[in-house]
PDB file of C-alpha atoms in Angstrom:
ATOM      1  CA  MET Y  88       0.000   0.000   0.000  1.00  0.00           C
ATOM      2  CA  ILE Y  89       1.412   3.403  -0.949  1.00  0.00           C
ATOM      3  CA  TRP Y  90      -0.871   5.439   1.311  1.00  0.00           C
ATOM      4  CA  ARG Y  91      -0.681   5.986   5.049  1.00  0.00           C
ATOM      5  CA  ALA Y  92      -4.162   5.854   6.576  1.00  0.00           C
ATOM      6  CA  VAL Y  93      -4.959   9.042   8.514  1.00  0.00           C
ATOM      7  CA  ASP Y  94      -8.000   9.783  10.683  1.00  0.00           C
ATOM      8  CA  GLY Y  95      -9.752   6.685   9.366  1.00  0.00           C
ATOM      9  CA  ALA Y  96      -9.837   8.134   5.834  1.00  0.00           C
ATOM     10  CA  SER Y  97     -10.092   5.753   2.885  1.00  0.00           C
ATOM     11  CA  VAL Y  98      -6.930   4.762   1.060  1.00  0.00           C
ATOM     12  CA  GLU Y  99      -8.777   3.155  -1.828  1.00  0.00           C
ATOM     13  CA  PRO Y 100      -8.450   4.645  -5.345  1.00  0.00           C
ATOM     14  CA  LEU Y 101     -10.806   7.541  -6.002  1.00  0.00           C
ATOM     15  CA  THR Y 102     -13.938   6.738  -7.961  1.00  0.00           C
ATOM     16  CA  GLU Y 103     -14.145  10.068  -9.819  1.00  0.00           C
ATOM     17  CA  PRO Y 104     -11.701  12.468 -11.489  1.00  0.00           C
ATOM     18  CA  SER Y 105      -9.870  14.946  -9.286  1.00  0.00           C
ATOM     19  CA  VAL Y 106      -7.531  17.911  -9.305  1.00  0.00           C
ATOM     20  CA  VAL Y 107      -4.314  17.045  -7.473  1.00  0.00           C
ATOM     21  CA  THR Y 108      -1.591  19.085  -5.845  1.00  0.00           C
ATOM     22  CA  ILE Y 109       1.523  17.450  -4.406  1.00  0.00           C
ATOM     23  CA  GLY Y 110       4.131  18.602  -1.924  1.00  0.00           C
ATOM     24  CA  ASN Y 111       5.568  18.253   1.545  1.00  0.00           C
ATOM     25  CA  PHE Y 112       3.359  21.178   2.591  1.00  0.00           C
ATOM     26  CA  ASP Y 113       5.433  21.628   5.741  1.00  0.00           C
ATOM     27  CA  GLY Y 114       3.793  24.440   7.689  1.00  0.00           C
ATOM     28  CA  VAL Y 115       1.167  25.034   4.956  1.00  0.00           C
ATOM     29  CA  HIS Y 116       2.390  28.585   4.304  1.00  0.00           C
ATOM     30  CA  LEU Y 117       0.939  31.256   2.018  1.00  0.00           C
ATOM     31  CA  GLY Y 118       2.662  29.805  -1.053  1.00  0.00           C
ATOM     32  CA  HIS Y 119       1.022  26.438  -0.397  1.00  0.00           C
ATOM     33  CA  ARG Y 120      -2.331  28.168   0.074  1.00  0.00           C
ATOM     34  CA  HIS Y 121      -1.911  29.897  -3.286  1.00  0.00           C
ATOM     35  CA  VAL Y 122      -1.372  26.512  -4.958  1.00  0.00           C
ATOM     36  CA  LEU Y 123      -4.495  25.088  -3.305  1.00  0.00           C
ATOM     37  CA  ALA Y 124      -6.545  28.129  -4.291  1.00  0.00           C
ATOM     38  CA  ARG Y 125      -5.434  27.666  -7.911  1.00  0.00           C
ATOM     39  CA  ALA Y 126      -6.337  23.977  -7.674  1.00  0.00           C
ATOM     40  CA  ARG Y 127      -9.853  24.924  -6.602  1.00  0.00           C
ATOM     41  CA  GLU Y 128     -10.145  27.306  -9.564  1.00  0.00           C
ATOM     42  CA  LEU Y 129      -9.030  24.560 -11.931  1.00  0.00           C
ATOM     43  CA  ALA Y 130     -11.443  22.076 -10.323  1.00  0.00           C
ATOM     44  CA  ALA Y 131     -14.328  24.482 -10.938  1.00  0.00           C
ATOM     45  CA  SER Y 132     -13.305  25.224 -14.527  1.00  0.00           C
ATOM     46  CA  LEU Y 133     -12.975  21.538 -15.463  1.00  0.00           C
ATOM     47  CA  ARG Y 134     -16.472  20.719 -14.190  1.00  0.00           C
ATOM     48  CA  PRO Y 135     -18.458  23.942 -13.649  1.00  0.00           C
ATOM     49  CA  GLU Y 136     -21.746  22.242 -12.744  1.00  0.00           C
ATOM     50  CA  SER Y 137     -20.070  20.376  -9.849  1.00  0.00           C
ATOM     51  CA  PRO Y 138     -16.397  21.178  -9.153  1.00  0.00           C
ATOM     52  CA  LEU Y 139     -14.035  18.232  -9.033  1.00  0.00           C
ATOM     53  CA  PRO Y 140     -12.607  17.300  -5.614  1.00  0.00           C
ATOM     54  CA  VAL Y 141      -9.239  18.849  -4.796  1.00  0.00           C
ATOM     55  CA  VAL Y 142      -6.747  16.297  -3.482  1.00  0.00           C
ATOM     56  CA  ALA Y 143      -3.660  17.361  -1.532  1.00  0.00           C
ATOM     57  CA  VAL Y 144      -0.930  14.701  -1.553  1.00  0.00           C
ATOM     58  CA  THR Y 145       1.685  15.040   1.169  1.00  0.00           C
ATOM     59  CA  PHE Y 146       4.490  12.770   2.421  1.00  0.00           C
ATOM     60  CA  ASP Y 147       5.163  11.018   5.704  1.00  0.00           C
ATOM     61  CA  PRO Y 148       7.945  10.634   6.464  1.00  0.00           C
ATOM     62  CA  HIS Y 149       9.602  13.527   4.630  1.00  0.00           C
ATOM     63  CA  PRO Y 150      11.450  12.009   1.625  1.00  0.00           C
ATOM     64  CA  LEU Y 151      14.826  13.221   2.901  1.00  0.00           C
ATOM     65  CA  GLU Y 152      14.318  11.304   6.141  1.00  0.00           C
ATOM     66  CA  VAL Y 153      14.460   8.169   3.963  1.00  0.00           C
ATOM     67  CA  ILE Y 154      16.935   9.192   1.258  1.00  0.00           C
ATOM     68  CA  ALA Y 155      19.400  11.308   3.259  1.00  0.00           C
ATOM     69  CA  PRO Y 156      18.458  11.365   6.961  1.00  0.00           C
ATOM     70  CA  HIS Y 157      21.329  13.670   7.940  1.00  0.00           C
ATOM     71  CA  HIS Y 158      19.983  16.312   5.544  1.00  0.00           C
ATOM     72  CA  ALA Y 159      16.332  16.074   6.577  1.00  0.00           C
ATOM     73  CA  PRO Y 160      14.935  19.499   7.491  1.00  0.00           C
ATOM     74  CA  LEU Y 161      13.545  20.416  10.892  1.00  0.00           C
ATOM     75  CA  ARG Y 162       9.777  19.919  10.918  1.00  0.00           C
ATOM     76  CA  LEU Y 163       7.447  22.899  10.969  1.00  0.00           C
ATOM     77  CA  SER Y 164       4.351  20.713  11.305  1.00  0.00           C
ATOM     78  CA  ASN Y 165       3.523  17.103  12.035  1.00  0.00           C
ATOM     79  CA  LEU Y 166       0.685  15.298  10.287  1.00  0.00           C
ATOM     80  CA  ARG Y 167      -1.769  16.050  13.081  1.00  0.00           C
ATOM     81  CA  GLN Y 168      -1.137  19.769  12.528  1.00  0.00           C
ATOM     82  CA  ARG Y 169      -0.777  19.655   8.754  1.00  0.00           C
ATOM     83  CA  ILE Y 170      -4.051  17.926   7.902  1.00  0.00           C
ATOM     84  CA  PRO Y 171      -6.437  20.551   9.348  1.00  0.00           C
ATOM     85  CA  LEU Y 172      -4.272  23.300   7.830  1.00  0.00           C
ATOM     86  CA  LEU Y 173      -4.584  21.683   4.392  1.00  0.00           C
ATOM     87  CA  ARG Y 174      -8.334  21.345   4.837  1.00  0.00           C
ATOM     88  CA  SER Y 175      -8.661  24.996   5.835  1.00  0.00           C
ATOM     89  CA  ALA Y 176      -6.602  25.948   2.775  1.00  0.00           C
ATOM     90  CA  GLY Y 177      -9.045  24.229   0.419  1.00  0.00           C
ATOM     91  CA  ALA Y 178      -8.228  20.513   0.165  1.00  0.00           C
ATOM     92  CA  ASP Y 179     -11.296  18.286  -0.061  1.00  0.00           C
ATOM     93  CA  VAL Y 180      -9.277  15.086   0.217  1.00  0.00           C
ATOM     94  CA  ILE Y 181      -5.869  14.553   1.829  1.00  0.00           C
ATOM     95  CA  ARG Y 182      -3.734  11.561   0.904  1.00  0.00           C
ATOM     96  CA  VAL Y 183      -0.487  10.788   2.711  1.00  0.00           C
ATOM     97  CA  LEU Y 184       2.195   8.963   0.735  1.00  0.00           C
ATOM     98  CA  ALA Y 185       4.024   6.509   2.999  1.00  0.00           C
ATOM     99  CA  PHE Y 186       7.425   7.390   1.545  1.00  0.00           C
ATOM    100  CA  SER Y 187       9.879   4.487   1.466  1.00  0.00           C
ATOM    101  CA  LYS Y 188      13.107   3.334  -0.162  1.00  0.00           C
ATOM    102  CA  GLU Y 189      11.028   1.483  -2.736  1.00  0.00           C
ATOM    103  CA  MET Y 190       9.066   4.617  -3.583  1.00  0.00           C
ATOM    104  CA  SER Y 191      12.274   6.645  -3.872  1.00  0.00           C
ATOM    105  CA  ALA Y 192      13.315   4.358  -6.755  1.00  0.00           C
ATOM    106  CA  TRP Y 193      10.196   5.040  -8.846  1.00  0.00           C
ATOM    107  CA  THR Y 194      10.871   6.746 -12.142  1.00  0.00           C
ATOM    108  CA  PRO Y 195       8.907   9.942 -12.788  1.00  0.00           C
ATOM    109  CA  ASP Y 196       6.606   8.021 -15.116  1.00  0.00           C
ATOM    110  CA  GLU Y 197       5.995   5.331 -12.482  1.00  0.00           C
ATOM    111  CA  PHE Y 198       5.102   8.047  -9.979  1.00  0.00           C
ATOM    112  CA  VAL Y 199       2.666   9.648 -12.409  1.00  0.00           C
ATOM    113  CA  GLN Y 200       0.997   6.371 -13.333  1.00  0.00           C
ATOM    114  CA  LYS Y 201       0.807   4.867  -9.837  1.00  0.00           C
ATOM    115  CA  VAL Y 202      -0.245   8.012  -7.953  1.00  0.00           C
ATOM    116  CA  LEU Y 203      -1.893  10.448 -10.352  1.00  0.00           C
ATOM    117  CA  VAL Y 204      -3.467   8.059 -12.861  1.00  0.00           C
ATOM    118  CA  ASP Y 205      -4.234   4.756 -11.127  1.00  0.00           C
ATOM    119  CA  GLN Y 206      -5.063   6.074  -7.657  1.00  0.00           C
ATOM    120  CA  LEU Y 207      -6.359   9.626  -8.047  1.00  0.00           C
ATOM    121  CA  HIS Y 208      -7.737   9.725 -11.608  1.00  0.00           C
ATOM    122  CA  ALA Y 209      -6.198  13.150 -12.073  1.00  0.00           C
ATOM    123  CA  ALA Y 210      -7.957  15.455 -14.501  1.00  0.00           C
ATOM    124  CA  GLY Y 211      -5.726  18.326 -13.422  1.00  0.00           C
ATOM    125  CA  VAL Y 212      -2.483  18.800 -11.491  1.00  0.00           C
ATOM    126  CA  VAL Y 213      -1.353  22.044  -9.834  1.00  0.00           C
ATOM    127  CA  VAL Y 214       2.194  22.412  -8.486  1.00  0.00           C
ATOM    128  CA  GLY Y 215       4.880  25.017  -8.019  1.00  0.00           C
ATOM    129  CA  GLU Y 216       7.198  25.521 -10.990  1.00  0.00           C
ATOM    130  CA  ASN Y 217      10.107  24.120  -8.944  1.00  0.00           C
ATOM    131  CA  PHE Y 218       8.301  20.836  -8.172  1.00  0.00           C
ATOM    132  CA  ARG Y 219      10.543  17.773  -8.615  1.00  0.00           C
ATOM    133  CA  PHE Y 220       9.636  14.110  -8.249  1.00  0.00           C
ATOM    134  CA  GLY Y 221      10.688  10.570  -9.075  1.00  0.00           C
ATOM    135  CA  HIS Y 222      14.067   8.860  -8.717  1.00  0.00           C
ATOM    136  CA  LYS Y 223      16.849  11.385  -8.144  1.00  0.00           C
ATOM    137  CA  ALA Y 224      14.237  14.158  -8.617  1.00  0.00           C
ATOM    138  CA  ALA Y 225      14.356  13.560 -12.368  1.00  0.00           C
ATOM    139  CA  GLY Y 226      10.750  14.632 -12.873  1.00  0.00           C
ATOM    140  CA  HIS Y 227       9.982  18.345 -13.389  1.00  0.00           C
ATOM    141  CA  ILE Y 228       7.171  20.563 -14.597  1.00  0.00           C
ATOM    142  CA  ASP Y 229       7.867  20.000 -18.305  1.00  0.00           C
ATOM    143  CA  PHE Y 230       7.920  16.228 -17.794  1.00  0.00           C
ATOM    144  CA  LEU Y 231       4.608  16.550 -15.949  1.00  0.00           C
ATOM    145  CA  ARG Y 232       3.074  18.507 -18.835  1.00  0.00           C
ATOM    146  CA  ASP Y 233       4.195  15.846 -21.310  1.00  0.00           C
ATOM    147  CA  ALA Y 234       2.759  13.158 -19.033  1.00  0.00           C
ATOM    148  CA  GLY Y 235      -0.488  15.105 -18.905  1.00  0.00           C
ATOM    149  CA  GLU Y 236      -0.777  14.945 -22.674  1.00  0.00           C
ATOM    150  CA  LYS Y 237      -0.110  11.189 -22.534  1.00  0.00           C
ATOM    151  CA  TYR Y 238      -2.523  10.363 -19.712  1.00  0.00           C
ATOM    152  CA  GLY Y 239      -5.155  13.042 -20.215  1.00  0.00           C
ATOM    153  CA  PHE Y 240      -4.728  15.622 -17.463  1.00  0.00           C
ATOM    154  CA  VAL Y 241      -3.949  19.345 -17.563  1.00  0.00           C
ATOM    155  CA  VAL Y 242      -1.062  20.858 -15.618  1.00  0.00           C
ATOM    156  CA  ALA Y 243      -0.750  24.276 -13.985  1.00  0.00           C
ATOM    157  CA  GLY Y 244       2.697  25.308 -12.759  1.00  0.00           C
ATOM    158  CA  LEU Y 245       2.783  28.334 -10.475  1.00  0.00           C
ATOM    159  CA  ALA Y 246       5.630  30.758  -9.899  1.00  0.00           C
ATOM    160  CA  LEU Y 247       6.699  31.033  -6.257  1.00  0.00           C
ATOM    161  CA  ASP Y 248       5.020  33.759  -4.201  1.00  0.00           C
ATOM    162  CA  GLY Y 249       6.819  36.288  -2.059  1.00  0.00           C
ATOM    163  CA  GLY Y 250       8.684  38.571  -4.454  1.00  0.00           C
ATOM    164  CA  ASP Y 251      12.475  38.764  -4.199  1.00  0.00           C
ATOM    165  CA  VAL Y 252      12.538  36.302  -1.282  1.00  0.00           C
ATOM    166  CA  ALA Y 253      10.061  33.591  -2.238  1.00  0.00           C
ATOM    167  CA  TYR Y 254       7.847  32.015   0.391  1.00  0.00           C
ATOM    168  CA  SER Y 255       9.187  28.603   1.330  1.00  0.00           C
ATOM    169  CA  SER Y 256       9.290  26.216   4.251  1.00  0.00           C
ATOM    170  CA  THR Y 257      13.068  26.716   4.265  1.00  0.00           C
ATOM    171  CA  LEU Y 258      12.615  30.462   4.797  1.00  0.00           C
ATOM    172  CA  VAL Y 259      10.111  29.868   7.604  1.00  0.00           C
ATOM    173  CA  ARG Y 260      12.482  27.424   9.324  1.00  0.00           C
ATOM    174  CA  SER Y 261      15.248  29.997   9.172  1.00  0.00           C
ATOM    175  CA  LEU Y 262      13.037  32.699  10.686  1.00  0.00           C
ATOM    176  CA  VAL Y 263      11.812  30.408  13.448  1.00  0.00           C
ATOM    177  CA  THR Y 264      15.278  29.234  14.436  1.00  0.00           C
ATOM    178  CA  GLU Y 265      16.399  32.880  14.511  1.00  0.00           C
ATOM    179  CA  GLY Y 266      13.496  33.718  16.832  1.00  0.00           C
ATOM    180  CA  ASP Y 267      11.620  35.911  14.352  1.00  0.00           C
ATOM    181  CA  VAL Y 268       8.288  34.204  15.002  1.00  0.00           C
ATOM    182  CA  GLY Y 269       6.362  37.332  13.972  1.00  0.00           C
ATOM    183  CA  ARG Y 270       7.691  37.304  10.419  1.00  0.00           C
ATOM    184  CA  ALA Y 271       7.368  33.515  10.291  1.00  0.00           C
ATOM    185  CA  ALA Y 272       3.682  33.861  11.187  1.00  0.00           C
ATOM    186  CA  GLU Y 273       3.183  36.372   8.367  1.00  0.00           C
ATOM    187  CA  ILE Y 274       4.483  33.849   5.821  1.00  0.00           C
ATOM    188  CA  LEU Y 275       2.701  30.892   7.389  1.00  0.00           C
ATOM    189  CA  GLY Y 276      -0.581  32.764   7.708  1.00  0.00           C
ATOM    190  CA  HIS Y 277      -0.763  31.494  11.302  1.00  0.00           C
ATOM    191  CA  PRO Y 278       1.583  31.422  14.325  1.00  0.00           C
ATOM    192  CA  HIS Y 279       4.262  28.745  14.419  1.00  0.00           C
ATOM    193  CA  THR Y 280       3.182  25.998  16.808  1.00  0.00           C
ATOM    194  CA  VAL Y 281       5.114  23.215  18.534  1.00  0.00           C
ATOM    195  CA  GLU Y 282       3.442  20.152  20.066  1.00  0.00           C
ATOM    196  CA  GLY Y 283       4.703  17.952  22.858  1.00  0.00           C
ATOM    197  CA  VAL Y 284       3.966  16.146  26.101  1.00  0.00           C
ATOM    198  CA  VAL Y 285       4.255  18.058  29.383  1.00  0.00           C
ATOM    199  CA  VAL Y 286       6.895  16.568  31.683  1.00  0.00           C
ATOM    200  CA  LYS Y 287       7.880  17.250  35.279  1.00  0.00           C
ATOM    201  CA  GLY Y 288      10.651  19.785  35.705  1.00  0.00           C
ATOM    202  CA  GLU Y 289      12.523  20.961  38.786  1.00  0.00           C
ATOM    203  CA  GLN Y 290       9.415  22.987  39.815  1.00  0.00           C
ATOM    204  CA  ARG Y 291      11.498  26.105  40.402  1.00  0.00           C
ATOM    205  CA  GLY Y 292       8.888  28.191  38.613  1.00  0.00           C
ATOM    206  CA  ARG Y 293       6.241  27.028  41.091  1.00  0.00           C
ATOM    207  CA  GLU Y 294       8.499  28.041  43.986  1.00  0.00           C
ATOM    208  CA  LEU Y 295       8.913  31.493  42.413  1.00  0.00           C
ATOM    209  CA  GLY Y 296       5.179  31.959  41.832  1.00  0.00           C
ATOM    210  CA  PHE Y 297       5.295  31.230  38.082  1.00  0.00           C
ATOM    211  CA  PRO Y 298       4.610  27.497  37.560  1.00  0.00           C
ATOM    212  CA  THR Y 299       5.415  26.335  34.037  1.00  0.00           C
ATOM    213  CA  ALA Y 300       4.329  23.534  31.732  1.00  0.00           C
ATOM    214  CA  ASN Y 301       7.592  22.025  30.501  1.00  0.00           C
ATOM    215  CA  MET Y 302       8.173  20.263  27.181  1.00  0.00           C
ATOM    216  CA  PRO Y 303      11.547  18.960  25.975  1.00  0.00           C
ATOM    217  CA  ALA Y 304      12.647  20.707  22.779  1.00  0.00           C
ATOM    218  CA  ASP Y 305      12.485  18.013  20.087  1.00  0.00           C
ATOM    219  CA  PRO Y 306      15.760  18.181  18.093  1.00  0.00           C
ATOM    220  CA  ASP Y 307      13.869  17.211  14.899  1.00  0.00           C
ATOM    221  CA  VAL Y 308      11.382  20.097  15.195  1.00  0.00           C
ATOM    222  CA  ALA Y 309      11.859  23.774  14.339  1.00  0.00           C
ATOM    223  CA  VAL Y 310      11.894  25.294  17.833  1.00  0.00           C
ATOM    224  CA  PRO Y 311      12.389  29.069  18.130  1.00  0.00           C
ATOM    225  CA  ALA Y 312      15.724  30.457  19.241  1.00  0.00           C
ATOM    226  CA  ASP Y 313      16.437  30.599  22.964  1.00  0.00           C
ATOM    227  CA  GLY Y 314      14.528  33.463  24.529  1.00  0.00           C
ATOM    228  CA  VAL Y 315      11.152  34.528  25.882  1.00  0.00           C
ATOM    229  CA  TYR Y 316       7.986  34.784  23.803  1.00  0.00           C
ATOM    230  CA  ALA Y 317       4.356  35.792  24.141  1.00  0.00           C
ATOM    231  CA  GLY Y 318       1.960  33.126  22.958  1.00  0.00           C
ATOM    232  CA  TRP Y 319      -0.665  30.546  23.790  1.00  0.00           C
ATOM    233  CA  VAL Y 320      -0.871  27.076  25.288  1.00  0.00           C
ATOM    234  CA  ILE Y 321      -3.560  25.035  23.532  1.00  0.00           C
ATOM    235  CA  ARG Y 322      -4.962  21.961  25.243  1.00  0.00           C
ATOM    236  CA  ALA Y 323      -6.333  18.895  23.458  1.00  0.00           C
ATOM    237  CA  ASP Y 324      -9.907  20.089  24.019  1.00  0.00           C
ATOM    238  CA  GLY Y 325      -9.129  23.335  22.188  1.00  0.00           C
ATOM    239  CA  ASP Y 326      -8.876  25.504  25.315  1.00  0.00           C
ATOM    240  CA  ARG Y 327      -6.498  28.405  24.564  1.00  0.00           C
ATOM    241  CA  LEU Y 328      -4.522  29.780  27.484  1.00  0.00           C
ATOM    242  CA  PRO Y 329      -2.366  32.955  27.277  1.00  0.00           C
ATOM    243  CA  ALA Y 330       1.245  32.261  28.209  1.00  0.00           C
ATOM    244  CA  ALA Y 331       4.711  33.709  28.629  1.00  0.00           C
ATOM    245  CA  ILE Y 332       6.999  31.107  27.046  1.00  0.00           C
ATOM    246  CA  SER Y 333      10.692  30.546  27.725  1.00  0.00           C
ATOM    247  CA  VAL Y 334      12.855  28.510  25.361  1.00  0.00           C
ATOM    248  CA  GLY Y 335      16.305  27.377  26.434  1.00  0.00           C
ATOM    249  CA  ALA Y 336      18.283  25.433  28.998  1.00  0.00           C
ATOM    250  CA  ASN Y 337      17.608  27.793  31.950  1.00  0.00           C
ATOM    251  CA  PRO Y 338      21.111  29.289  32.297  1.00  0.00           C
ATOM    252  CA  THR Y 339      20.405  30.887  35.697  1.00  0.00           C
ATOM    253  CA  PHE Y 340      20.226  27.392  37.191  1.00  0.00           C
ATOM    254  CA  ASP Y 341      22.887  25.818  34.934  1.00  0.00           C
ATOM    255  CA  GLY Y 342      20.340  23.768  33.025  1.00  0.00           C
ATOM    256  CA  ALA Y 343      21.569  21.245  30.481  1.00  0.00           C
ATOM    257  CA  GLU Y 344      18.378  20.231  28.645  1.00  0.00           C
ATOM    258  CA  ARG Y 345      16.752  22.608  26.169  1.00  0.00           C
ATOM    259  CA  ARG Y 346      13.077  23.025  27.017  1.00  0.00           C
ATOM    260  CA  ILE Y 347       9.956  24.993  26.186  1.00  0.00           C
ATOM    261  CA  GLU Y 348       8.584  26.292  29.498  1.00  0.00           C
ATOM    262  CA  SER Y 349       5.165  27.984  29.398  1.00  0.00           C
ATOM    263  CA  TYR Y 350       3.745  30.024  32.270  1.00  0.00           C
ATOM    264  CA  VAL Y 351      -0.025  30.291  31.798  1.00  0.00           C
ATOM    265  CA  LEU Y 352      -0.968  33.759  32.957  1.00  0.00           C
ATOM    266  CA  ASP Y 353      -2.673  33.943  36.352  1.00  0.00           C
ATOM    267  CA  ARG Y 354      -2.972  30.154  36.684  1.00  0.00           C
ATOM    268  CA  THR Y 355      -1.282  28.274  39.500  1.00  0.00           C
ATOM    269  CA  ASP Y 356      -3.902  25.509  39.618  1.00  0.00           C
ATOM    270  CA  LEU Y 357      -3.179  23.735  36.316  1.00  0.00           C
ATOM    271  CA  ASP Y 358      -1.991  20.133  36.298  1.00  0.00           C
ATOM    272  CA  LEU Y 359      -0.866  19.426  32.732  1.00  0.00           C
ATOM    273  CA  TYR Y 360       1.605  16.612  33.417  1.00  0.00           C
ATOM    274  CA  GLY Y 361       1.342  13.941  30.757  1.00  0.00           C
ATOM    275  CA  GLU Y 362      -0.894  16.041  28.496  1.00  0.00           C
ATOM    276  CA  THR Y 363      -0.074  16.677  24.854  1.00  0.00           C
ATOM    277  CA  ILE Y 364      -0.278  20.422  24.367  1.00  0.00           C
ATOM    278  CA  ALA Y 365       0.479  22.841  21.549  1.00  0.00           C
ATOM    279  CA  VAL Y 366       2.528  25.967  22.183  1.00  0.00           C
ATOM    280  CA  GLU Y 367       1.809  28.807  19.774  1.00  0.00           C
ATOM    281  CA  PHE Y 368       4.509  31.490  19.421  1.00  0.00           C
ATOM    282  CA  VAL Y 369       3.186  34.993  18.725  1.00  0.00           C
ATOM    283  CA  GLU Y 370       6.005  37.463  19.421  1.00  0.00           C
ATOM    284  CA  HIS Y 371       9.606  37.431  20.602  1.00  0.00           C
ATOM    285  CA  LEU Y 372      10.043  39.453  23.818  1.00  0.00           C
ATOM    286  CA  ARG Y 373      13.733  39.118  24.724  1.00  0.00           C
ATOM    287  CA  GLY Y 374      16.754  36.864  24.596  1.00  0.00           C
ATOM    288  CA  GLN Y 375      17.725  34.286  27.206  1.00  0.00           C
ATOM    289  CA  VAL Y 376      19.555  35.809  30.201  1.00  0.00           C
ATOM    290  CA  SER Y 377      21.468  34.377  33.158  1.00  0.00           C
ATOM    291  CA  PHE Y 378      20.531  36.291  36.337  1.00  0.00           C
ATOM    292  CA  ALA Y 379      22.823  36.933  39.284  1.00  0.00           C
ATOM    293  CA  GLY Y 380      20.019  36.686  41.820  1.00  0.00           C
ATOM    294  CA  ILE Y 381      16.445  35.499  42.306  1.00  0.00           C
ATOM    295  CA  ASP Y 382      15.063  39.018  42.821  1.00  0.00           C
ATOM    296  CA  ASP Y 383      16.304  40.128  39.395  1.00  0.00           C
ATOM    297  CA  LEU Y 384      14.829  36.980  37.836  1.00  0.00           C
ATOM    298  CA  ILE Y 385      11.404  37.545  39.426  1.00  0.00           C
ATOM    299  CA  ALA Y 386      11.333  41.212  38.389  1.00  0.00           C
ATOM    300  CA  THR Y 387      12.175  40.299  34.795  1.00  0.00           C
ATOM    301  CA  VAL Y 388       9.549  37.544  34.668  1.00  0.00           C
ATOM    302  CA  GLU Y 389       6.957  40.004  35.980  1.00  0.00           C
ATOM    303  CA  ASP Y 390       7.918  42.318  33.126  1.00  0.00           C
ATOM    304  CA  ASP Y 391       7.670  39.412  30.667  1.00  0.00           C
ATOM    305  CA  VAL Y 392       4.148  38.726  31.920  1.00  0.00           C
ATOM    306  CA  ALA Y 393       3.134  42.378  31.562  1.00  0.00           C
ATOM    307  CA  ARG Y 394       4.495  42.503  28.017  1.00  0.00           C
ATOM    308  CA  THR Y 395       2.747  39.235  27.169  1.00  0.00           C
ATOM    309  CA  ARG Y 396      -0.554  40.751  28.317  1.00  0.00           C
ATOM    310  CA  ALA Y 397       0.041  43.731  26.041  1.00  0.00           C
ATOM    311  CA  VAL Y 398       0.952  41.594  23.008  1.00  0.00           C
ATOM    312  CA  LEU Y 399      -2.018  39.268  23.449  1.00  0.00           C
ATOM    313  CA  ALA Y 400      -4.386  42.095  24.466  1.00  0.00           C
ATOM    314  CA  ILE Y 401      -5.179  40.369  27.772  1.00  0.00           C
ATOM    315  CA  ASP Y 402      -6.596  42.519  30.595  1.00  0.00           C
TER     316      ASP Y 402
END
């Protein structure tokens, strides 16, 4: 089976023609949304009385995790995050290719026939002009157009958005790892968000009056640069809690493990241990600092909280 089943969705071949767009879609940024919007336009033009379904094909794992693991990029989004983002951007159907060594050896024509023709009955394909596929990335937009003539689908190749510095997941990763979460959010169209399980820390924050929900910083995920941020903690039930968020190894106490520590404003009663939460980064407040004394630390955290209130417009 070439598909990874997600949310109980069918992995059987489609029974009607579709318009397909393919990509890693990491982060589902504005460039990806442009591609999906164009796919919807094409779907409506090909069957005006009842637009064709738009299918977004993404990969899990990322192809480079299979082909060249040491060059795999940091993740901006996992599948659980990516799927609702793709739906909100206009995908009617989401198919996840279970990328493997075997799949990496497919020729471009094998990829077209197995995925676009046999499985998705593509009547149209919309991709960025830099889209590459098949063994050693031998397939390109011109190959896809020729394949479309052979198999009976139309192809739309879109120039990259963003002007002189094109929107890309690579650009977003760079901004996030530099701590510029505000600019990253502009390109993503939503704040950068990191998921993880809350673990027990040293509980120093609780002793200081600012208890934090602590998540280890996953080395495979794009985590913002060390520093303090205004943002939100989002629980599994959708509850959104305003938070001052610290990223780093806690240099004041000679910490060794890089963590994301979120203080939920005005809440000392929360027990989040063992919960999977999402931490949404809205704005960078300051860099990470090592304090000489506890009083200076508490005063600075109080200022962080006040600034977080201002950024999030919390009374």
